Coordinates of C-alpha atoms in Angstrom, one line a residue:
T240 CA 22.4 -11.0 -4.5
G241 CA 23.2 -7.4 -4.7
L242 CA 21.0 -6.8 -1.3
S243 CA 21.7 -4.3 0.7
D244 CA 22.5 -5.7 4.3
K245 CA 19.7 -4.8 6.3
A246 CA 17.6 -7.0 3.6
M247 CA 20.2 -9.9 3.6
G248 CA 19.4 -9.8 7.4
Y249 CA 16.1 -9.6 7.3
F250 CA 16.2 -12.9 4.5
T251 CA 18.4 -14.5 6.4
K252 CA 16.8 -14.0 9.5
S253 CA 13.2 -15.1 8.0
A254 CA 14.9 -18.3 6.8
M255 CA 16.4 -19.2 10.2
N256 CA 12.9 -18.5 11.9
G257 CA 11.0 -20.4 9.6
G258 CA 13.1 -23.4 9.1
K259 CA 14.2 -22.5 5.4
N260 CA 17.1 -21.4 3.5
T261 CA 17.4 -17.7 2.5
K262 CA 18.1 -18.6 -1.4
D263 CA 14.2 -20.6 -1.3
I264 CA 12.9 -17.6 0.7
L265 CA 14.3 -15.1 -2.9
L266 CA 13.0 -17.4 -5.0
N267 CA 9.8 -17.7 -3.8
I268 CA 9.9 -13.7 -3.9
N269 CA 10.9 -14.3 -7.7
K270 CA 8.0 -16.2 -8.6
T271 CA 5.6 -13.8 -6.9
V272 CA 6.9 -10.4 -8.4
L273 CA 6.8 -12.6 -11.7
Q274 CA 3.3 -13.3 -11.1
Q275 CA 2.2 -9.7 -9.7
N276 CA 4.1 -7.7 -12.7
Q277 CA 2.1 -9.8 -15.4
S278 CA -1.2 -9.5 -13.5
N279 CA -1.1 -6.0 -12.8
K280 CA 0.8 -4.6 -15.8
M281 CA 3.8 -3.4 -13.8
S282 CA 7.4 -4.0 -14.2
L283 CA 9.1 -3.7 -10.9
S284 CA 12.3 -5.7 -10.4
N285 CA 12.8 -8.2 -7.8
K286 CA 16.0 -6.6 -6.8
Q287 CA 13.1 -3.5 -6.0
V288 CA 10.5 -5.7 -4.2
Q289 CA 13.2 -7.6 -2.0
E290 CA 14.6 -4.1 -0.6
G291 CA 11.1 -3.2 -0.5
I292 CA 9.8 -5.8 2.0
A293 CA 13.1 -5.2 4.1
K294 CA 12.3 -1.8 4.7
L295 CA 8.5 -3.1 5.5
S296 CA 7.5 -2.1 9.2
N297 CA 7.1 -4.6 11.8
S298 CA 3.6 -4.5 12.1
I299 CA 3.3 -5.0 8.4
K300 CA 6.0 -7.9 9.1
L301 CA 3.4 -9.0 11.6
H302 CA 0.6 -8.9 10.2
S303 CA 1.7 -11.0 7.2
K304 CA 3.3 -13.7 9.5
G305 CA 6.4 -12.8 7.5
N306 CA 4.8 -14.6 4.2
V307 CA 6.8 -13.6 1.5
V308 CA 4.3 -13.8 -1.0
E309 CA 2.0 -11.6 1.5
L310 CA 4.6 -9.1 1.9
T311 CA 5.7 -8.9 -2.4
K312 CA 2.2 -8.5 -2.6
A313 CA 2.0 -5.5 0.0
V314 CA 5.0 -3.9 -2.0
F315 CA 3.2 -3.9 -5.1
A316 CA 0.0 -2.7 -3.7
A317 CA 1.6 0.7 -2.4
N318 CA 3.5 0.9 -6.1
K319 CA 0.3 0.8 -7.6
L320 CA -1.0 3.4 -5.4
G321 CA 2.6 5.5 -6.3
A322 CA 3.2 5.3 -2.9
S323 CA 5.6 4.1 -0.1
M324 CA 4.1 1.5 2.3
E325 CA 5.0 4.5 4.9
T326 CA 2.6 6.4 3.0
V327 CA -0.1 3.7 3.2
E328 CA 0.5 3.6 6.7
G329 CA -0.4 7.3 7.4
I330 CA -3.4 6.8 5.5
A331 CA -4.7 4.0 7.7
S332 CA -4.1 5.9 10.9
S333 CA -6.0 9.0 9.4
L334 CA -8.9 6.6 8.0
L335 CA -9.2 5.3 11.5
D336 CA -9.6 9.1 12.9
F337 CA -13.3 8.1 12.4
E338 CA -14.9 11.6 12.8
S339 CA -12.5 13.7 11.1
S340 CA -12.2 11.2 8.0
I341 CA -15.7 10.8 7.4
Q342 CA -15.7 14.5 7.8
A343 CA -13.4 14.8 5.7
E344 CA -14.8 12.2 2.8
L345 CA -18.1 14.0 2.9
E346 CA -16.3 17.7 2.0
A347 CA -14.3 15.9 -0.6
E348 CA -17.8 14.3 -2.2
L349 CA -19.4 17.5 -1.8
L350 CA -16.4 19.5 -3.8
L351 CA -15.5 16.5 -6.4
G352 CA -19.2 16.0 -7.2
K353 CA -18.7 12.3 -6.6
D354 CA -19.4 10.0 -4.5
I355 CA -16.2 8.7 -2.6
N356 CA -16.5 5.4 -0.5
L357 CA -13.9 4.6 2.1
E358 CA -15.4 2.2 4.5
K359 CA -13.3 -1.1 3.1
A360 CA -10.1 0.7 3.7
R361 CA -11.4 1.7 6.6
Q362 CA -12.2 -1.9 7.5
F363 CA -8.9 -3.0 6.3
A364 CA -6.9 -0.3 8.5
L365 CA -8.6 -1.6 11.4
E366 CA -7.6 -5.0 10.4
G367 CA -4.0 -3.7 10.1
D368 CA -3.8 -4.9 6.5
M369 CA -2.1 -2.1 4.2
A370 CA -2.2 -3.6 1.1
K371 CA -5.9 -3.8 1.0
V372 CA -6.1 -0.6 2.2
A373 CA -3.9 0.6 -1.1
D374 CA -6.0 -1.5 -3.3
E375 CA -8.9 0.1 -1.6
V376 CA -8.0 3.9 -2.1
L377 CA -6.8 2.7 -5.5
K378 CA -11.0 2.0 -6.2
N379 CA -11.5 5.6 -5.0
K380 CA -11.6 6.5 -9.2
A381 CA -13.0 10.2 -7.6
I382 CA -10.1 10.5 -5.2
M383 CA -7.7 9.1 -8.1
N384 CA -9.2 11.6 -10.6
A385 CA -9.1 14.6 -8.3
F386 CA -6.3 16.6 -10.9
D387 CA -8.9 16.5 -13.4
T388 CA -10.7 18.9 -11.6
K389 CA -8.3 21.7 -12.4
N390 CA -10.1 22.4 -9.0
V391 CA -7.5 23.3 -6.3
I392 CA -10.1 23.1 -3.2
A393 CA -11.1 19.8 -4.9
Q394 CA -8.0 18.5 -4.5
E395 CA -6.8 19.1 -1.6
A396 CA -10.3 17.8 -0.1
A397 CA -9.5 14.5 -2.3
A398 CA -6.2 14.4 -0.1
K399 CA -7.8 15.5 3.3
A400 CA -9.9 12.3 2.8
L401 CA -7.1 10.0 2.8
G402 CA -5.0 12.5 5.2
L403 CA -2.6 13.7 2.8
N404 CA -1.7 16.6 1.7
R405 CA -2.5 17.5 -1.9
S406 CA 1.5 17.3 -3.2
Q407 CA 1.3 14.1 -1.5
L408 CA -2.0 12.7 -3.4
S409 CA -0.4 13.8 -6.9

């Protein structure tokens, strides 16, 4: 397969736990990758996604109950955002610090002059659904377009609303 030992170990273990064979799991991922590439207008390779799944945290794997379709979607969600799933988990953790997160969100709204709504992202963070956290963050065009302002302070505020620094947001 050309996959790393870690990835093959994960898929083999998943197959054994689920009473399936590794080949079927990998074929299911390949099918989902094709669908996700088409629907998201992306071009991730099967190997990229399979290695990405193997690198996901145990909490994400547990949340999806090892469902490779959901894990594949999580990898795509992070890639759409241009981040690793580790970064998305950091965003989620930051969003769950309600007081400072809401304060940072309001500050970013003021400096960007646009509405930001991270409530759904907070809800998904609370539920442990990192793929949906990434999707919700991506929907906030004011944050995603912060660099259009050419205002460094506004860019820093937008990044802070997500618990990131300006470089990470860029």
